Short mmCIF file of C-alpha atoms in Angstrom, two decimals:
data_model
loop_
_atom_site.label_atom_id
_atom_site.label_comp_id
_atom_site.label_asym_id
_atom_site.label_seq_id
_atom_site.Cartn_x
_atom_site.Cartn_y
_atom_site.Cartn_z
CA MET A 1019 4.09 -4.05 23.14
CA ARG A 1020 7.73 -4.87 23.18
CA ASP A 1021 10.57 -2.00 22.27
CA ALA A 1022 12.34 -4.76 19.94
CA GLU A 1023 9.13 -4.89 17.61
CA ALA A 1024 8.58 -1.37 17.69
CA ARG A 1025 12.31 -0.97 16.37
CA ARG A 1026 11.62 -3.36 14.19
CA LEU A 1027 8.39 -1.81 12.95
CA TRP A 1028 10.40 1.57 12.34
CA ALA A 1029 13.19 -0.08 10.50
CA ALA A 1030 10.82 -1.66 7.82
CA ASN A 1031 8.60 1.29 7.70
CA LEU A 1032 11.60 3.57 6.89
CA LEU A 1033 12.98 1.44 4.26
CA ARG A 1034 9.89 1.22 2.65
CA ALA A 1035 9.36 4.86 2.83
CA ALA A 1036 12.89 5.23 1.33
CA ALA A 1037 12.39 3.02 -1.39
CA VAL A 1038 9.56 5.01 -3.09
CA PRO A 1039 12.18 7.93 -3.82
CA LEU A 1040 14.46 5.77 -5.48
CA THR A 1041 11.98 4.54 -7.88
CA ALA A 1042 11.70 8.00 -9.01
CA VAL A 1043 15.77 8.28 -9.28
CA VAL A 1044 17.36 5.17 -9.84
CA PRO A 1045 15.82 4.13 -13.11
CA ALA A 1046 16.74 7.63 -14.66
CA PHE A 1047 20.49 6.26 -15.02
CA PHE A 1048 19.47 3.42 -17.13
CA MET A 1049 16.27 4.70 -19.08
CA ASP A 1050 16.94 7.89 -21.31
CA GLY A 1051 14.44 10.08 -20.59
CA PHE A 1052 13.19 8.63 -17.80
CA SER A 1053 10.78 10.94 -15.30
CA VAL A 1054 7.93 10.53 -13.06
CA LEU A 1055 5.67 12.74 -15.16
CA GLY A 1056 7.66 12.80 -18.49
CA THR A 1057 7.17 8.76 -18.58
CA HIS A 1058 4.57 8.18 -15.93
CA LEU A 1059 3.25 4.92 -16.68
CA ALA A 1060 6.67 3.49 -16.51
CA TRP A 1061 7.06 5.09 -13.42
CA LEU A 1062 4.13 3.63 -12.34
CA CYS A 1063 5.03 0.19 -13.19
CA VAL A 1064 8.60 0.65 -11.63
CA CYS A 1065 6.90 2.05 -8.46
CA ALA A 1066 4.34 -0.93 -7.92
CA LEU A 1067 7.41 -3.56 -9.02
CA CYS A 1068 9.81 -2.21 -6.31
CA VAL A 1069 7.53 -1.59 -3.43
CA GLY A 1070 5.77 -4.94 -4.02
CA THR A 1071 9.12 -6.72 -4.12
CA LEU A 1072 10.31 -5.22 -1.04
CA ASN A 1073 7.09 -5.67 0.77
CA VAL A 1074 7.13 -9.31 0.23
CA GLY A 1075 10.79 -9.83 1.19
CA LEU A 1076 10.30 -7.99 4.24
CA CYS A 1077 7.54 -10.30 4.74
CA LEU A 1078 9.62 -13.22 4.50
CA VAL A 1079 12.36 -11.64 6.34
CA LEU A 1080 10.62 -10.22 9.61
CA LYS A 1081 7.60 -12.70 9.35
CA PRO A 1082 4.92 -9.96 11.11
CA SER A 1083 2.44 -12.55 11.18
CA LEU A 1084 1.85 -16.03 12.53
CA PRO A 1085 2.41 -18.56 9.95
CA PRO A 1086 -0.24 -20.88 9.07
CA LYS A 1087 -0.82 -24.21 11.08
CA ARG A 1088 -0.24 -26.23 7.99
CA SER A 1089 2.71 -25.90 6.25
CA SER A 1090 2.90 -28.34 3.56
CA VAL A 1091 4.07 -27.74 0.11
CA ALA A 1092 0.52 -28.12 -1.31
CA ASN A 1093 -0.79 -25.48 1.18
CA LYS A 1094 2.14 -22.99 0.33
CA ILE A 1095 1.08 -23.27 -3.26
CA SER A 1096 -2.34 -22.69 -2.85
CA ARG A 1097 -2.07 -20.01 -0.48
CA PHE A 1098 0.43 -18.54 -3.21
CA LEU A 1099 -1.83 -18.92 -5.94
CA LYS A 1100 -4.94 -17.13 -3.80
CA CYS A 1101 -2.67 -14.30 -3.24
CA CYS A 1102 -2.37 -14.07 -6.98
CA ILE A 1103 -6.00 -14.54 -7.73
CA TYR A 1104 -7.12 -11.67 -4.83
CA PHE A 1105 -4.27 -9.31 -5.90
CA PHE A 1106 -5.52 -9.56 -9.48
CA MET A 1107 -9.36 -9.00 -8.44
CA SER A 1108 -8.03 -6.05 -6.46
CA CYS A 1109 -6.87 -4.55 -9.44
CA ILE A 1110 -10.31 -5.28 -11.21
CA LEU A 1111 -12.18 -3.66 -8.38
CA PHE A 1112 -9.87 -0.79 -8.02
CA HIS A 1113 -10.07 -0.20 -11.69
CA ALA A 1114 -14.16 -0.35 -11.62
CA ILE A 1115 -14.51 2.23 -8.40
CA ILE A 1116 -11.84 4.80 -10.02
CA VAL A 1117 -14.28 4.81 -13.38
CA LEU A 1118 -17.27 4.89 -11.29
CA TYR A 1119 -15.72 7.71 -9.54
CA GLY A 1120 -15.21 9.80 -13.30
CA ALA A 1121 -12.31 8.13 -14.61
CA PRO A 1122 -12.40 7.78 -18.52
CA LEU A 1123 -14.13 4.34 -19.10
CA ILE A 1124 -12.87 3.58 -22.58
CA GLU A 1125 -10.08 6.76 -22.88
CA SER A 1126 -6.98 5.96 -21.02
CA VAL A 1127 -7.69 2.25 -19.82
CA THR A 1128 -3.82 1.71 -19.56
CA GLU A 1129 -3.53 4.56 -17.05
CA THR A 1130 -6.38 3.66 -15.33
CA PHE A 1131 -5.18 -0.14 -14.78
CA LEU A 1132 -1.43 0.87 -13.62
CA PHE A 1133 -2.86 3.44 -11.19
CA ALA A 1134 -5.27 0.56 -9.94
CA VAL A 1135 -2.37 -1.88 -9.64
CA LEU A 1136 -0.42 1.02 -7.61
CA LEU A 1137 -3.17 1.23 -5.28
CA SER A 1138 -3.32 -2.52 -4.93
CA THR A 1139 0.33 -2.58 -4.44
CA PHE A 1140 -0.19 -0.33 -1.69
CA THR A 1141 -3.13 -1.79 0.00
CA THR A 1142 -3.96 -5.03 -1.14
CA LEU A 1143 -0.74 -6.41 -1.25
CA GLN A 1144 0.23 -5.51 2.18
CA CYS A 1145 -2.97 -7.19 3.69
CA LEU A 1146 -1.81 -10.29 1.58
CA CYS A 1147 1.61 -10.14 2.88
CA MET A 1148 0.74 -9.82 6.83
CA LEU A 1149 -2.98 -11.64 6.70
CA GLY A 1150 -2.51 -13.66 3.82
CA PRO A 1151 -5.87 -14.35 1.77
CA ASN A 1152 -7.98 -14.67 5.13
CA ILE A 1153 -11.07 -12.15 4.43
CA GLN A 1154 -12.14 -12.62 7.89
CA ALA A 1155 -8.93 -11.52 9.28
CA TRP A 1156 -8.90 -8.55 6.84
CA ILE A 1157 -12.28 -7.48 8.10
CA ARG A 1158 -11.16 -8.14 11.89
CA VAL A 1159 -8.43 -5.71 11.19
CA PHE A 1160 -10.16 -3.04 9.92
CA SER A 1161 -13.00 -2.95 12.33
CA LYS A 1162 -12.97 -0.98 15.42
CA ASN A 1163 -10.08 -2.04 17.99
CA GLY A 1164 -9.66 -4.96 15.87
CA ALA A 1165 -5.81 -4.60 15.47
CA THR A 1166 -3.79 -7.62 17.47
CA SER A 1167 -0.04 -6.12 16.92
CA ILE A 1168 1.70 -3.13 16.08
CA TRP A 1169 1.82 -4.40 12.45
CA GLU A 1170 -1.94 -4.52 11.94
CA ASN A 1171 -2.02 -0.92 13.49
CA SER A 1172 0.75 0.02 10.87
CA LEU A 1173 -1.48 -1.69 8.13
CA GLN A 1174 -4.36 0.23 8.98
CA ILE A 1175 -2.75 3.39 8.93
CA THR A 1176 -0.80 3.06 5.78
CA THR A 1177 -3.88 1.63 3.92
CA THR A 1178 -5.88 4.33 4.84
CA CYS A 1179 -3.63 7.15 4.15
CA SER A 1180 -2.93 5.60 0.90
CA ILE A 1181 -6.60 5.84 -0.26
CA LEU A 1182 -7.13 9.42 1.09
CA GLY A 1183 -3.98 10.47 -0.74
CA ALA A 1184 -5.14 9.11 -3.79
CA TRP A 1185 -8.94 10.70 -3.28
CA PHE A 1186 -7.07 14.29 -2.44
CA GLY A 1187 -5.01 13.67 -5.29
CA ALA A 1188 -8.33 14.03 -7.70
CA PHE A 1189 -9.05 17.56 -6.48
CA PRO A 1190 -6.72 19.59 -9.15
CA ILE A 1191 -7.68 17.32 -12.35
CA PRO A 1192 -10.88 19.53 -13.06
CA LEU A 1193 -9.05 22.98 -12.30
CA ASP A 1194 -7.81 24.85 -15.42
CA TRP A 1195 -4.02 25.58 -14.55
CA ASP A 1196 -2.96 23.31 -17.43
CA ARG A 1197 0.04 21.73 -15.43
CA PRO A 1198 1.58 18.50 -16.77
CA TRP A 1199 0.86 16.91 -13.20
CA GLN A 1200 -2.69 17.33 -13.91
CA VAL A 1201 -2.98 14.77 -16.56
CA TRP A 1202 -4.57 11.36 -15.74
CA PRO A 1203 -3.88 10.03 -13.49
CA ILE A 1204 -0.85 11.60 -12.14
CA SER A 1205 -2.19 13.66 -9.42
CA CYS A 1206 -3.75 10.70 -8.05
CA SER A 1207 -0.92 8.40 -8.25
CA LEU A 1208 1.36 10.85 -6.79
CA GLY A 1209 -1.56 11.49 -4.00
CA ALA A 1210 -1.51 7.57 -3.12
CA THR A 1211 2.20 7.61 -3.08
CA PHE A 1212 2.88 10.63 -0.90
CA GLY A 1213 -0.04 8.99 1.29
CA TYR A 1214 1.56 5.68 1.25
CA VAL A 1215 4.69 7.35 2.51
CA ALA A 1216 2.99 9.60 4.84
CA GLY A 1217 1.21 6.49 6.58
CA LEU A 1218 4.31 4.79 6.90
CA ILE A 1219 5.70 7.46 8.96
CA ILE A 1220 2.70 8.55 10.78
CA ALA A 1221 2.02 4.83 11.88
CA PRO A 1222 5.29 4.50 13.99
CA LEU A 1223 4.74 7.67 15.75
CA TRP A 1224 1.16 7.38 16.38
CA ILE A 1225 1.91 3.82 17.88
CA HIS A 1226 4.71 5.40 20.04
CA TRP A 1227 2.45 8.27 21.14
CA ASN A 1228 -0.47 5.74 21.99
CA ARG A 1229 1.76 2.93 23.44
CA LYS A 1230 0.38 2.66 26.81
CA GLN A 1231 -3.13 2.72 25.55
CA LEU A 1232 -2.76 0.32 22.98
CA THR A 1233 -3.45 -3.60 24.27
CA TYR A 1234 -3.73 -6.56 22.45
CA LYS A 1235 -5.47 -9.44 22.57
CA SER A 1236 -4.96 -12.99 20.77
CA ARG A 1237 -7.94 -13.84 18.59
#
């Protein structure tokens, strides 16, 4: 494992992590009454848009994955359209899963869908940026010992932490504390966000700690 590659991962993950709290602070200078709790739907949109844009930008600059063999304009357009379709399908799938786990089916549809978009931004969009619309590559990366680079290890950890954070965030909702952050889906989206940021920090630390045991093979 090259030290230069590890430093690039550190820099990218720290930049991603730093961008998240900025989505809660910067919009308040331009939008009256903006806050994470008070205008939660607006924050969900801002956070998903900023995190998604940053991830795409870092992917284009750092190029953590190998480029496809074919690089014609038609192939790039087809790849981009597939990525858009996959992301939209991910939002629909997450929305359905969230409803199956107990979210309101008819009420709060907008809240549930925006939460699904946020989850897709933390998970699916990263997979699309790094692996492209290649389901076989996704299956390989998330299988045991399937990672072939430190970037894929980071993808595994960040995605897992985001989903676990959303799951743990649902625990306080049924409690009768009557807190504003218990309103659906605030605690879940905050849990996913904290999980995402934690994963970004944990991933390079875990990779550094296990650097001697990590061996990657081309697949």
